[in-house]
Amino acid sequence: MNITAAYTDLYQLTMAQVYFSTKRRESAIFDYYFRNNPFKSGYSIFAGLEDVLDILETLEFTSSDISYLKQHGFEDDFLEYLKNFRFKGTIYSSKEGDVVFPNRPILQVEATIIEAQIIETLLLNILNFQTLIATKACRIRQSAKDKVLLDMGLRRAHATGGYYASRAAAIGGFDSTSNVKAAEDYNISCSGTMAHSFIQSYEDELKAFRDFARIRPKNCVLLIDTYNTLKSGLPNAITVAKEMEREGEQLLGIRLDSGDLAYLSKKVRVILDESNLEYVKIVASNQLDEYVIKSLKEQGAPIDIFGVGTNLVTGKPDAALDGVYKLSEYNGESRIKLSESINKVSLPCKKQVYRMLDANGMFYGADAVALYTEDKITYMEHPFDSTKSLEIDSFKKESLLEKVMENGKRIVPSRSVSEITEYSQSRLKQLPNEYKRFQNPHVYKIGLSTPLKQERDILIQKHKF
Amino acid sequence: MNITAAYTDLYQLTMAQVYFSTKRRESAIFDYYFRNNPFKSGYSIFAGLEDVLDILETLEFTSSDISYLKQHGFEDDFLEYLKNFRFKGTIYSSKEGDVVFPNRPILQVEATIIEAQIIETLLLNILNFQTLIATKACRIRQSAKDKVLLDMGLRRAHATGGYYASRAAAIGGFDSTSNVKAAEDYNISCSGTMAHSFIQSYEDELKAFRDFARIRPKNCVLLIDTYNTLKSGLPNAITVAKEMEREGEQLLGIRLDSGDLAYLSKKVRVILDESNLEYVKIVASNQLDEYVIKSLKEQGAPIDIFGVGTNLVTGKPDAALDGVYKLSEYNGESRIKLSESINKVSLPCKKQVYRMLDANGMFYGADAVALYTEDKITYMEHPFDSTKSLEIDSFKKESLLEKVMENGKRIVPSRSVSEITEYSQSRLKQLPNEYKRFQNPHVYKIGLSTPLKQERDILIQKHKF
């Protein structure tokens, strides 16, 4: 399946037909944001932007899309419009890889309302998922510290969503992926070990290890738990490691994929070291996530490489980021969506987001959302509690939304996954540790400028019953 | 991203290189099965087969895949082999849509070991995910009974995995999807309503409803919670419904997307009925799943159409099916994978699976796994408890694995999503209710024929330490 403009919800096209027939071609502004960090995390890692921009630059309806829509009762002049549809809007966005927080615009789309609606679904589909996975990967990276992390989740991923999962995992800090297609297309490091089936296909494990090491001596990792880790797999791996030494090669590692990984990794390390194989690394896999890896490290498990699959690529346990796309301005007029929960009321107007930095260049822990046109923001007010505000005049501020696309074309150079990853890691260094802890992380503050809060409150009054 | 043969894990290719270089081209048999039903369900719905067969029939490495692999140190003659790679194997499979259970082969691949390994990842990737989602959809269908179910999850799906989610949701019993691309390609019914942004783009809600109803009077559903459900949305919708009547049209429904759906749907139903709009349906959405829908029905909420998104397409809370692909025979010899947990020991040999039917054609609650060559199975033995067995001579039996592909080509006609859905519903009718309940469902028995159990036990003895 290739993504075409029909990769959307039907109601986008139904609404577009109405806009088209009533000649509503005015410009609209939509905000992309989410309401909660996934995984009870104190932060999220924004990912997916480059893919969205790539797709938008060439997005169109195919002739078969048009024929299909014709059966849905869309009118001929509207179908003609769709035939020539191209996204010609402007996008303001946070930098991909940045550390981001709930309830502030991550990205804004400014386009005719038809164009902005048609792209909504794919934008949410790509950004929600990659941000979820990059955040999960980043948490796993926190636990693994300087150890190597390998994504090996493709078999349990949500079909071709696994392709994007591997990209997002790299952005979140994974070192490599087993996913050949994603590695090829996104220039991510690709690696892997061996499967049980390889060993099973031989009459005996030692012969299997020998053949593998002979044909693929570089980066050779032997899986030692097919029959019995300590009584069969490990001794056979040691035999092969010694044979490799005589050929001038080095066994890269052994892999544990079952059993008590803390116990086995310690046992294996001792035996490897006693065999003068200090250089042979221990790779571990089997239902790992940030908590299991943290526990393994706390137990002193001497694991060098963690292979993570299901929990990474499916973003368990949350499985989704709750990102939304809300209209904030139409034809130059501010717009709001009310809700019975005050924290679900949307923010009107075209906006900019400012991040406060302390004297050391660290994040102070506060982003202020302001009207796009404001040039000096002195106070940031609590969104709902009128007794709370923060004086921010004295802070150094970064503006976070940058124009990345204009008239449907990128206006900033595209960035590789490794550039995005590097940027993300540098931003994480600016985030104080209390926002990174797993248990009850500090809550990063989001405030509104006084003019934005006033505009929102006027609209609430106007529409409330 | 198009699926090519590089949509695999690197280790499949590394192992394939070793098989190639050591001239191991013998035939292997791999079993696809899973170990646990998702969602603590008493059954699963097998889905994804037609996609897998479609992909396998044309699967190849592109020239850019080959160039990429060249950088990974694969040898030239092996790359030449990959350039000409086609899947030429045989596949035996359960029927797509069938009710299936853990720890019995769902599908068997018989091919040269290189071919069987290369396709492993994509086969698991497609079957695990679609089986997960079809099962989730089927559970939601159980709760919704005869009400209409609409999949609207694309924005929260795992990127392009959402395309396959919509297909699997239809197989599990959803009536339609909002996902245009999936509906177009898989011939699924497509539907949708309107978004808050549509209403927000207007100065007032009534004008928005009027424009929408005028331009799209067929299947018109008005979203009534943008400002205030009972004080604004509903009265405006009633006004428009009356205006539509005067034009000879009928408003299809109103949609609730927030608040207490049980309370609001009852209130709205009463007011609609008092307005002589008994025909206007109530559509509800907002974080629905099988449990919320069950509760809404138990509370007597008069909801006609349920829109389900995130929880459906991400398969929450499990997010993955634990399907595996294990070698059971190589070059005519039986193979086993041991494990510290006895229930994770794989089953050797080429096999057939038989389902017991009772006198009324209902499933008796037992599938027997036997050697493919057995012609008469009298007993089915408990896989691990040697004191337990079941006499099955007298049962009517169905053989469940059917040859669907030979020499890389389908040998049975492809089936449409609607045919698969119909088959699935008919199979569910044969499953007694105690296997369908959400709380502690009855455990469906999987047993082994005596010769298969003997062969497995011999191999356990041979390999154990």
Coordinates of N, CA, C and O in Angstrom, one line a residue, chain A residues 317-372:
Chain A
P317 N 2.7 -0.2 27.5 CA 1.3 -0.6 27.5 C 0.3 0.4 26.8 O -0.9 0.0 26.7
D318 N 0.7 1.6 26.5 CA -0.2 2.6 26.0 C -0.8 2.3 24.6 O -1.9 2.5 24.3
A319 N 0.2 1.9 23.7 CA -0.2 1.5 22.4 C -0.6 2.7 21.5 O -0.8 2.5 20.3
A320 N -0.8 3.9 22.1 CA -1.2 5.0 21.2 C -0.9 6.3 22.0 O -0.9 6.4 23.2
L321 N -0.6 7.3 21.2 CA -0.5 8.7 21.7 C -1.8 9.4 21.4 O -2.3 9.2 20.3
D322 N -2.3 10.2 22.3 CA -3.7 10.8 22.1 C -3.6 12.1 21.4 O -4.4 13.0 21.7
G323 N -2.8 12.2 20.4 CA -2.6 13.5 19.6 C -3.9 13.9 18.9 O -4.6 13.0 18.3
V324 N -4.2 15.1 18.9 CA -5.3 15.7 18.2 C -5.0 16.8 17.3 O -3.8 17.3 17.3
Y325 N -5.9 17.3 16.5 CA -5.7 18.3 15.5 C -6.9 19.2 15.5 O -8.0 18.8 15.2
K326 N -6.7 20.4 16.1 CA -7.9 21.2 16.4 C -7.8 22.6 15.7 O -6.8 23.2 15.6
L327 N -9.0 23.0 15.2 CA -9.1 24.3 14.5 C -8.9 25.4 15.4 O -9.6 25.5 16.5
S328 N -8.0 26.3 15.2 CA -7.7 27.4 16.1 C -8.0 28.8 15.4 O -8.2 29.8 16.1
E329 N -8.1 28.8 14.1 CA -8.4 30.0 13.4 C -9.0 29.7 12.1 O -8.6 28.7 11.4
Y330 N -10.0 30.5 11.7 CA -10.6 30.3 10.3 C -10.9 31.7 9.7 O -11.5 32.5 10.4
N331 N -10.3 31.9 8.6 CA -10.5 33.1 7.9 C -10.1 34.3 8.7 O -10.8 35.3 8.8
G332 N -9.0 34.1 9.5 CA -8.5 35.2 10.3 C -9.2 35.4 11.7 O -8.8 36.2 12.5
E333 N -10.2 34.6 11.9 CA -11.0 34.7 13.2 C -10.6 33.5 14.1 O -10.6 32.4 13.6
S334 N -10.5 33.8 15.4 CA -10.1 32.8 16.3 C -11.3 31.8 16.6 O -12.4 32.2 16.5
R335 N -10.9 30.6 16.8 CA -11.9 29.5 17.0 C -11.6 28.6 18.2 O -10.4 28.5 18.5
I336 N -12.6 28.1 18.8 CA -12.4 27.3 20.0 C -13.3 26.1 19.9 O -14.4 26.1 19.3
K337 N -12.9 25.0 20.6 CA -13.8 23.8 20.8 C -13.9 23.7 22.3 O -12.9 23.6 23.1
L338 N -15.2 23.8 22.8 CA -15.4 23.6 24.3 C -15.5 22.2 24.6 O -15.5 21.3 23.8
S339 N -15.5 21.9 25.9 CA -15.6 20.6 26.4 C -16.1 20.6 27.9 O -15.9 21.6 28.5
E340 N -16.7 19.5 28.3 CA -17.1 19.5 29.7 C -15.9 19.5 30.6 O -16.0 20.0 31.7
S341 N -14.8 19.0 30.2 CA -13.5 19.0 30.9 C -12.8 20.3 30.5 O -12.4 20.4 29.3
I342 N -12.5 21.2 31.4 CA -11.9 22.4 31.1 C -10.5 22.2 30.4 O -10.1 22.9 29.5
N343 N -9.8 21.1 30.8 CA -8.5 20.9 30.2 C -8.6 20.3 28.8 O -7.6 20.1 28.1
K344 N -9.8 20.1 28.3 CA -9.9 19.7 26.9 C -10.4 20.8 26.0 O -10.6 20.6 24.8
V345 N -10.5 22.0 26.6 CA -10.9 23.2 25.7 C -9.6 23.5 24.9 O -8.5 23.5 25.4
S346 N -9.9 23.8 23.6 CA -8.7 24.0 22.7 C -8.3 25.5 22.8 O -9.0 26.3 23.3
L347 N -7.1 25.7 22.3 CA -6.5 27.1 22.3 C -6.8 27.8 20.9 O -6.4 27.2 19.9
P348 N -7.3 29.0 20.9 CA -7.6 29.6 19.7 C -6.3 30.3 19.1 O -5.3 30.4 19.8
C349 N -6.4 30.8 17.9 CA -5.4 31.7 17.2 C -4.2 31.0 16.7 O -3.8 29.9 17.2
K350 N -3.5 31.7 15.8 CA -2.2 31.3 15.4 C -1.2 31.6 16.5 O -1.3 32.7 17.2
K351 N -0.3 30.7 16.8 CA 0.5 30.8 18.0 C 2.0 30.5 17.8 O 2.4 29.9 16.8
Q352 N 2.7 31.0 18.8 CA 4.1 30.6 18.9 C 4.3 30.0 20.3 O 3.5 30.3 21.2
V353 N 5.3 29.1 20.5 CA 5.6 28.5 21.8 C 7.0 28.9 22.1 O 7.9 28.8 21.3
Y354 N 7.2 29.4 23.4 CA 8.5 29.8 23.9 C 9.0 28.9 25.0 O 8.2 28.6 25.9
R355 N 10.2 28.5 24.9 CA 10.8 27.7 26.0 C 11.7 28.5 26.9 O 12.6 29.2 26.3
M356 N 11.5 28.4 28.2 CA 12.4 29.2 29.1 C 13.7 28.4 29.4 O 13.6 27.2 29.6
L357 N 14.8 29.1 29.3 CA 16.1 28.5 29.6 C 16.6 29.2 30.9 O 16.5 30.4 31.1
D358 N 17.3 28.4 31.7 CA 18.0 29.0 32.9 C 19.3 29.5 32.5 O 19.8 29.4 31.3
A359 N 20.0 30.0 33.5 CA 21.3 30.7 33.2 C 22.3 29.7 32.6 O 23.3 30.2 31.9
N360 N 22.2 28.5 32.9 CA 23.1 27.5 32.3 C 22.7 26.9 31.0 O 23.3 25.9 30.5
G361 N 21.6 27.4 30.4 CA 21.1 26.9 29.2 C 20.3 25.6 29.3 O 19.9 25.0 28.4
M362 N 20.0 25.3 30.6 CA 19.1 24.1 30.8 C 17.7 24.6 30.7 O 17.4 25.7 30.9
F363 N 16.8 23.6 30.4 CA 15.4 23.9 30.4 C 14.9 24.3 31.8 O 15.1 23.5 32.7
Y364 N 14.2 25.4 31.9 CA 13.8 25.8 33.2 C 12.6 25.0 33.7 O 12.3 24.9 34.9
G365 N 11.8 24.4 32.7 CA 10.7 23.6 33.0 C 9.4 24.3 32.7 O 8.3 24.0 33.3
A366 N 9.4 25.2 31.7 CA 8.2 26.0 31.4 C 8.2 26.4 29.9 O 9.2 26.9 29.5
D367 N 7.1 26.0 29.2 CA 6.9 26.6 27.9 C 5.7 27.5 27.9 O 4.7 27.2 28.5
A368 N 5.9 28.6 27.3 CA 4.8 29.6 27.2 C 4.2 29.6 25.8 O 4.9 29.7 24.8
V369 N 2.8 29.5 25.8 CA 2.2 29.6 24.5 C 1.6 31.0 24.3 O 0.9 31.5 25.2
A370 N 1.9 31.6 23.2 CA 1.5 33.0 23.0 C 0.9 33.2 21.6 O 1.0 32.4 20.8
L371 N 0.3 34.4 21.4 CA -0.2 34.7 20.1 C 1.1 34.8 19.2 O 2.1 35.3 19.6
Y372 N 0.9 34.5 17.9 CA 2.0 34.5 17.0 C 2.6 35.9 16.9 O 3.7 36.2 16.6

